[in-house]
Structure formats: structure tokens, C-alpha cells
Coordinates of C-alpha atoms in Angstrom, one line a residue:
X1 CA 0.1 -0.1 0.0
X2 CA 1.0 3.7 -0.5
X3 CA 2.5 5.7 2.3
X4 CA 0.9 9.0 3.1
X5 CA 2.5 11.5 5.7
X6 CA 0.3 13.7 7.8
X7 CA 0.8 16.6 10.0
X8 CA -1.3 16.9 13.1
X9 CA -1.6 19.3 15.9
X10 CA -0.9 18.1 19.3
X11 CA -4.4 17.9 20.6
X12 CA -5.4 16.0 17.4
X13 CA -2.7 13.5 17.8
X14 CA -3.5 12.7 21.5
X15 CA -7.2 12.3 20.4
X16 CA -6.4 9.8 17.9
X17 CA -3.9 7.9 20.2
X18 CA -6.4 7.7 22.9
X19 CA -9.2 6.6 20.4
X20 CA -6.9 3.8 19.0
X21 CA -5.8 2.6 22.2
X22 CA -9.4 2.3 23.6
X23 CA -10.0 -0.1 20.5
X24 CA -6.8 -1.9 20.8
X25 CA -5.5 -1.0 17.3
X26 CA -2.6 0.8 15.8
X27 CA -2.7 4.7 15.4
X28 CA -2.2 3.9 11.4
X29 CA -5.1 1.6 11.3
X30 CA -7.4 4.0 13.3
X31 CA -6.3 6.8 10.9
X32 CA -7.0 4.7 7.6
X33 CA -10.4 3.5 8.9
X34 CA -11.4 7.1 9.8
X35 CA -10.3 8.2 6.3
X36 CA -12.3 5.3 4.6
X37 CA -15.3 6.2 6.8
X38 CA -15.0 10.0 5.6
X39 CA -15.0 8.9 2.1
X40 CA -18.0 6.7 2.4
X41 CA -19.9 9.4 4.3
X42 CA -19.0 11.8 1.2
X43 CA -21.0 9.5 -1.0
X44 CA -24.7 9.2 -0.1
X45 CA -24.9 7.3 -3.4
X46 CA -23.5 4.4 -1.6
X47 CA -26.7 3.6 -0.1
X48 CA -27.8 0.1 -0.9
X49 CA -24.2 -1.1 -1.8
X50 CA -23.8 -3.0 1.4
X51 CA -27.0 -4.9 1.1
X52 CA -26.8 -8.6 -0.2
X53 CA -27.9 -9.0 -3.7
X54 CA -31.7 -9.8 -4.0
X55 CA -32.4 -13.3 -4.3
X56 CA -35.2 -15.9 -3.5
X57 CA -35.9 -15.9 0.2
X58 CA -34.2 -18.9 1.8
X59 CA -34.7 -20.7 4.9
X60 CA -32.7 -23.5 6.7
X61 CA -33.9 -25.8 9.4
X62 CA -31.9 -26.2 12.5
X63 CA -30.4 -29.5 11.4
X64 CA -29.2 -28.0 8.1
X65 CA -27.7 -25.1 9.8
X66 CA -26.0 -27.5 12.3
X67 CA -24.7 -29.4 9.4
X68 CA -23.3 -26.4 7.8
X69 CA -22.0 -25.1 11.0
X70 CA -19.9 -28.2 11.5
X71 CA -18.5 -28.1 7.9
X72 CA -17.4 -24.6 8.4
X73 CA -15.7 -25.3 11.6
X74 CA -14.1 -28.5 10.3
X75 CA -12.6 -26.2 7.4
X76 CA -11.3 -23.7 9.8
X77 CA -9.8 -26.5 12.1
X78 CA -7.9 -28.0 9.2
X79 CA -6.3 -24.7 8.6
X80 CA -5.7 -24.2 12.2
X81 CA -8.0 -21.3 12.5
X82 CA -10.6 -22.5 15.0
X83 CA -10.7 -20.6 18.2
X84 CA -10.6 -22.7 21.6
X85 CA -13.5 -21.4 22.5
X86 CA -15.4 -23.5 20.0
X87 CA -14.1 -26.7 21.5
X88 CA -15.3 -28.3 24.8
X89 CA -13.9 -31.9 25.2
X90 CA -16.6 -32.9 27.7
X91 CA -19.4 -31.5 25.7
X92 CA -18.2 -33.4 22.6
X93 CA -17.9 -36.6 24.3
X94 CA -21.5 -36.4 25.8
X95 CA -22.7 -35.5 22.3
X96 CA -21.2 -38.5 20.7
X97 CA -22.6 -40.9 23.5
X98 CA -26.0 -39.2 22.9
X99 CA -25.6 -40.0 19.3
X100 CA -24.4 -43.5 19.5
X101 CA -27.1 -44.7 22.2
X102 CA -29.9 -42.5 20.6
X103 CA -31.0 -40.8 23.8
X104 CA -33.8 -38.6 22.0
X105 CA -34.3 -36.7 25.1
X106 CA -30.9 -35.2 24.9
X107 CA -31.2 -34.3 21.1
X108 CA -32.0 -30.8 21.8
X109 CA -28.5 -30.4 23.4
X110 CA -27.2 -30.9 19.9
X111 CA -28.8 -27.6 18.7
X112 CA -28.2 -25.5 21.9
X113 CA -25.7 -23.1 20.0
X114 CA -28.2 -22.8 17.0
X115 CA -30.1 -19.5 17.8
X116 CA -33.5 -18.7 16.6
X117 CA -33.4 -17.6 12.9
X118 CA -33.4 -13.9 12.2
X119 CA -35.9 -13.2 9.5
X120 CA -35.3 -11.6 6.0
X121 CA -37.8 -8.6 7.4
X122 CA -35.6 -8.2 10.5
X123 CA -32.3 -8.1 8.4
X124 CA -33.8 -5.6 6.2
X125 CA -35.0 -3.4 9.2
X126 CA -31.3 -3.2 10.2
X127 CA -30.1 -2.4 6.8
X128 CA -32.8 0.3 6.5
X129 CA -31.8 1.8 9.9
X130 CA -28.0 2.0 9.0
X131 CA -28.7 3.1 5.4
X132 CA -31.0 6.1 6.9
X133 CA -28.2 7.4 9.2
X134 CA -25.7 7.1 6.3
X135 CA -27.8 9.4 4.2
X136 CA -28.4 11.8 7.0
X137 CA -24.7 12.1 7.8
X138 CA -23.7 12.5 4.2
X139 CA -26.3 15.1 3.7
X140 CA -25.4 17.0 6.7
X141 CA -21.7 17.0 5.8
X142 CA -22.6 18.2 2.4
X143 CA -24.6 21.1 4.0
X144 CA -21.0 22.4 5.3
X145 CA -19.1 22.6 8.5
X146 CA -22.2 24.2 10.2
X147 CA -24.6 21.5 8.9
X148 CA -26.2 20.5 12.2
X149 CA -26.6 24.1 13.2
X150 CA -28.3 25.0 9.8
X151 CA -31.0 22.4 10.9
X152 CA -33.9 23.9 12.9
X153 CA -33.9 20.9 15.3
X154 CA -33.1 21.2 18.8
X155 CA -30.1 18.7 19.4
X156 CA -30.0 17.8 15.7
X157 CA -26.7 16.0 16.0
X158 CA -27.9 13.8 18.7
X159 CA -31.1 12.7 16.9
X160 CA -29.1 12.6 13.6
X161 CA -26.4 10.0 15.0
X162 CA -27.2 6.2 15.5
X163 CA -27.4 5.5 19.0
X164 CA -27.2 1.7 18.9
X165 CA -29.7 -0.7 20.5
X166 CA -31.0 -1.5 24.0
X167 CA -29.0 -4.6 25.3
X168 CA -32.0 -5.1 27.9
X169 CA -34.5 -5.7 25.2
X170 CA -34.2 -9.3 23.5
X171 CA -35.5 -8.0 20.2
X172 CA -33.1 -5.2 20.0
X173 CA -30.1 -7.4 21.1
X174 CA -30.8 -9.5 18.1
X175 CA -30.5 -6.5 15.9
X176 CA -27.5 -5.2 17.6
X177 CA -25.7 -8.5 17.1
X178 CA -26.6 -8.4 13.3
X179 CA -25.4 -4.8 13.0
X180 CA -22.2 -5.5 14.6
X181 CA -21.7 -8.6 12.3
X182 CA -22.5 -6.5 9.3
X183 CA -19.9 -3.8 10.4
X184 CA -17.3 -6.3 11.1
X185 CA -17.6 -7.9 7.6
X186 CA -17.0 -4.4 6.3
X187 CA -20.4 -3.1 5.7
X188 CA -21.7 0.3 7.0
X189 CA -18.2 0.7 8.3
X190 CA -19.0 4.3 9.2
X191 CA -20.8 3.0 12.2
X192 CA -17.8 1.2 13.6
X193 CA -17.5 3.9 16.4
X194 CA -21.1 3.5 17.4
X195 CA -20.0 0.1 18.9
X196 CA -16.8 1.0 20.3
X197 CA -16.0 0.5 24.1
X198 CA -16.1 4.2 24.6
X199 CA -19.6 4.4 23.3
X200 CA -20.8 1.5 25.5
X201 CA -20.4 -1.0 22.9
X202 CA -23.6 0.1 21.2
X203 CA -25.8 -0.3 24.2
X204 CA -28.2 2.5 24.1
X205 CA -29.6 1.7 27.6
X206 CA -33.1 2.7 26.3
X207 CA -35.2 1.2 23.5
X208 CA -34.4 2.6 20.2
X209 CA -36.7 0.6 17.6
X210 CA -39.7 3.0 18.2
X211 CA -37.5 5.9 17.4
X212 CA -36.1 4.2 14.3
X213 CA -39.3 3.3 13.1
X214 CA -40.9 6.5 13.5
X215 CA -37.9 8.1 11.4
X216 CA -38.0 5.6 8.7
X217 CA -41.7 6.3 8.1
X218 CA -40.7 9.8 6.9
X219 CA -37.2 8.8 5.5
X220 CA -38.1 5.9 3.3
X221 CA -40.8 7.8 1.2
X222 CA -38.6 10.9 1.0
X223 CA -35.5 8.8 0.0
X224 CA -37.6 7.1 -2.8
X225 CA -38.6 10.5 -4.1
X226 CA -35.1 11.9 -3.9
X227 CA -33.7 8.9 -5.9
X228 CA -36.8 9.1 -8.5
X229 CA -36.1 12.8 -9.2
X230 CA -32.5 12.3 -9.5
X231 CA -31.8 15.4 -7.4
X232 CA -28.6 16.2 -5.6
X233 CA -27.4 12.6 -6.5
X234 CA -29.6 11.4 -3.6
X235 CA -28.4 13.8 -1.0
X236 CA -31.0 15.3 1.4
X237 CA -31.9 18.9 1.5
X238 CA -31.7 20.6 5.1
X239 CA -35.6 20.4 5.0
X240 CA -35.6 16.6 4.2
X241 CA -33.1 15.9 7.1
X242 CA -35.1 18.2 9.5
X243 CA -38.4 16.3 8.8
X244 CA -36.7 13.0 9.4
X245 CA -35.1 14.1 12.8
X246 CA -38.4 15.8 14.0
X247 CA -40.3 12.3 13.5
X248 CA -38.3 11.1 16.3
X249 CA -40.2 11.0 19.5
X250 CA -39.2 14.0 21.7
X251 CA -37.5 15.8 19.0
X252 CA -38.6 19.5 18.6
X253 CA -37.9 22.6 16.6
X254 CA -35.2 25.0 18.2
X255 CA -38.1 27.6 18.9
X256 CA -40.2 25.0 20.5
X257 CA -38.6 24.5 23.9
X258 CA -34.8 24.0 23.2
X259 CA -33.0 20.9 24.3
X260 CA -35.2 17.8 24.1
X261 CA -32.9 14.9 24.8
X262 CA -32.6 13.6 28.3
X263 CA -29.3 11.6 28.0
X264 CA -26.5 11.7 25.7

């Protein structure tokens, strides 16, 4: 890879070193990720590129998932890449005896590590949420350095920033796990910091789905209209962003009561 030399003031350098240390990565890796994230945010047209190709809806039984899981584990093991956390000697011996003797009452233990499937609709909800915040951030960036201030929304930056999911809610935990998986596999990487330790690992500590759904009800038709009209290469106008943010429960215009959030 090419090498680039950067000059930074002391304060910026210290902030980068602190952030990279918190994530246990090299400073150079942190800077490279930040630059890639910036470029991603510059292009609102990237919406949709991180989604899988449209294919016929597919489902797998727990048995089929277990077989495929074991095949992938075997492949990793043959290459020396299987983490020790996947191997429990005593559990494997118990499983062998269960299968050899046909203890039907013990069969469910064979699928204990197979979670309930996440539906296509749930996956699409996560894609929609992440795409929405991608468009919001890119559109605000396009407005200029004072983009957030141009919006007639109290605490605009807070409402326009992905806050993660509530880890005390079983449904939201499932969505959070999928979101982290997507980011770890190099999709929607601009949200990496949302799941960083300094941001609570993505735990909002309050239910966020009602907020995201309310915002999506305004965002999705507005986005379709923007794409259909071919205006601004898919970026939202300041007014469009305002309407999406004001759809969030508790969000208010600047002249309607000032700060609207109770926690940041």
C-alpha cells in the first residue's frame, strides 16, 4: 500500500492515540479507517451497496444449519484457524454418546448453540436503519461545516446520530448482534465507532426501535422521491433532514422548547 505522511496538531494527535488505544488497534489503522469512513460518508450514493443481492428468500432448518456450521468449523480446524472457545472436550464426548445410544431426550442439546433464526424482514430493518443514518450524515456533511446548526432541530446532531440498540431488550439485542456482524464484515463501516467501548459497545440503555421506526416512516418515502427525481445525487436537503429528525419521539424545533434529549 502507498504511504502518506500527515501533519497533526498535538491535540488531534492525542485524541487519535487515545481512541486507537481504546479499540486496541494501531494508530495507523485507526487513521486509515477514519479516512475510509470519511470517503464513505461523502457519497450518499453508496446507499444500498452494502446490502446482499436480491435473491429468492431462503430458510434453513436447525438440522441444516448445524450441518453447515460443523462443515465450516472443520474447514477452520484443518487450517488451524478454529478458536479454542469453540471446543469443549467433555461436551463433545457427551454429544457422541447421545448420538451413539440414541438418547432422544438429549437431542435438543445438539442444537443448543443454534439460535432462533433472524428473519429477512428483521435483516432488512437493520439495513434500513443503517442506510438512513448514512444518508443523514452524508447530507449534513454536504451542507458544510455548520451543517447541524443549519437544521431547525434542537439537539440535531444527537437525533441524527445512530445510538445503537437497547441490550436489555431481547429483540433489540438480536438487531444489535446483526449490526455488529455487518460492520465486522466491512459493511456500514462508518458506524464502527457506535459499537466502540467508549460508546458503551452500542448499548443505548433505552429502547431505540420505536424511534428508528418513526424516523423510517418519513425517511423511506423521502428517499424514494429523492432517487426518483435524481436530485442532488440522492442527498437530502436541509428541510428533508429536518423532517426525518423531527419524526423522532421527543425531537422538537429549536424554537419549541430548546433541548429535547434527556441523556447523551
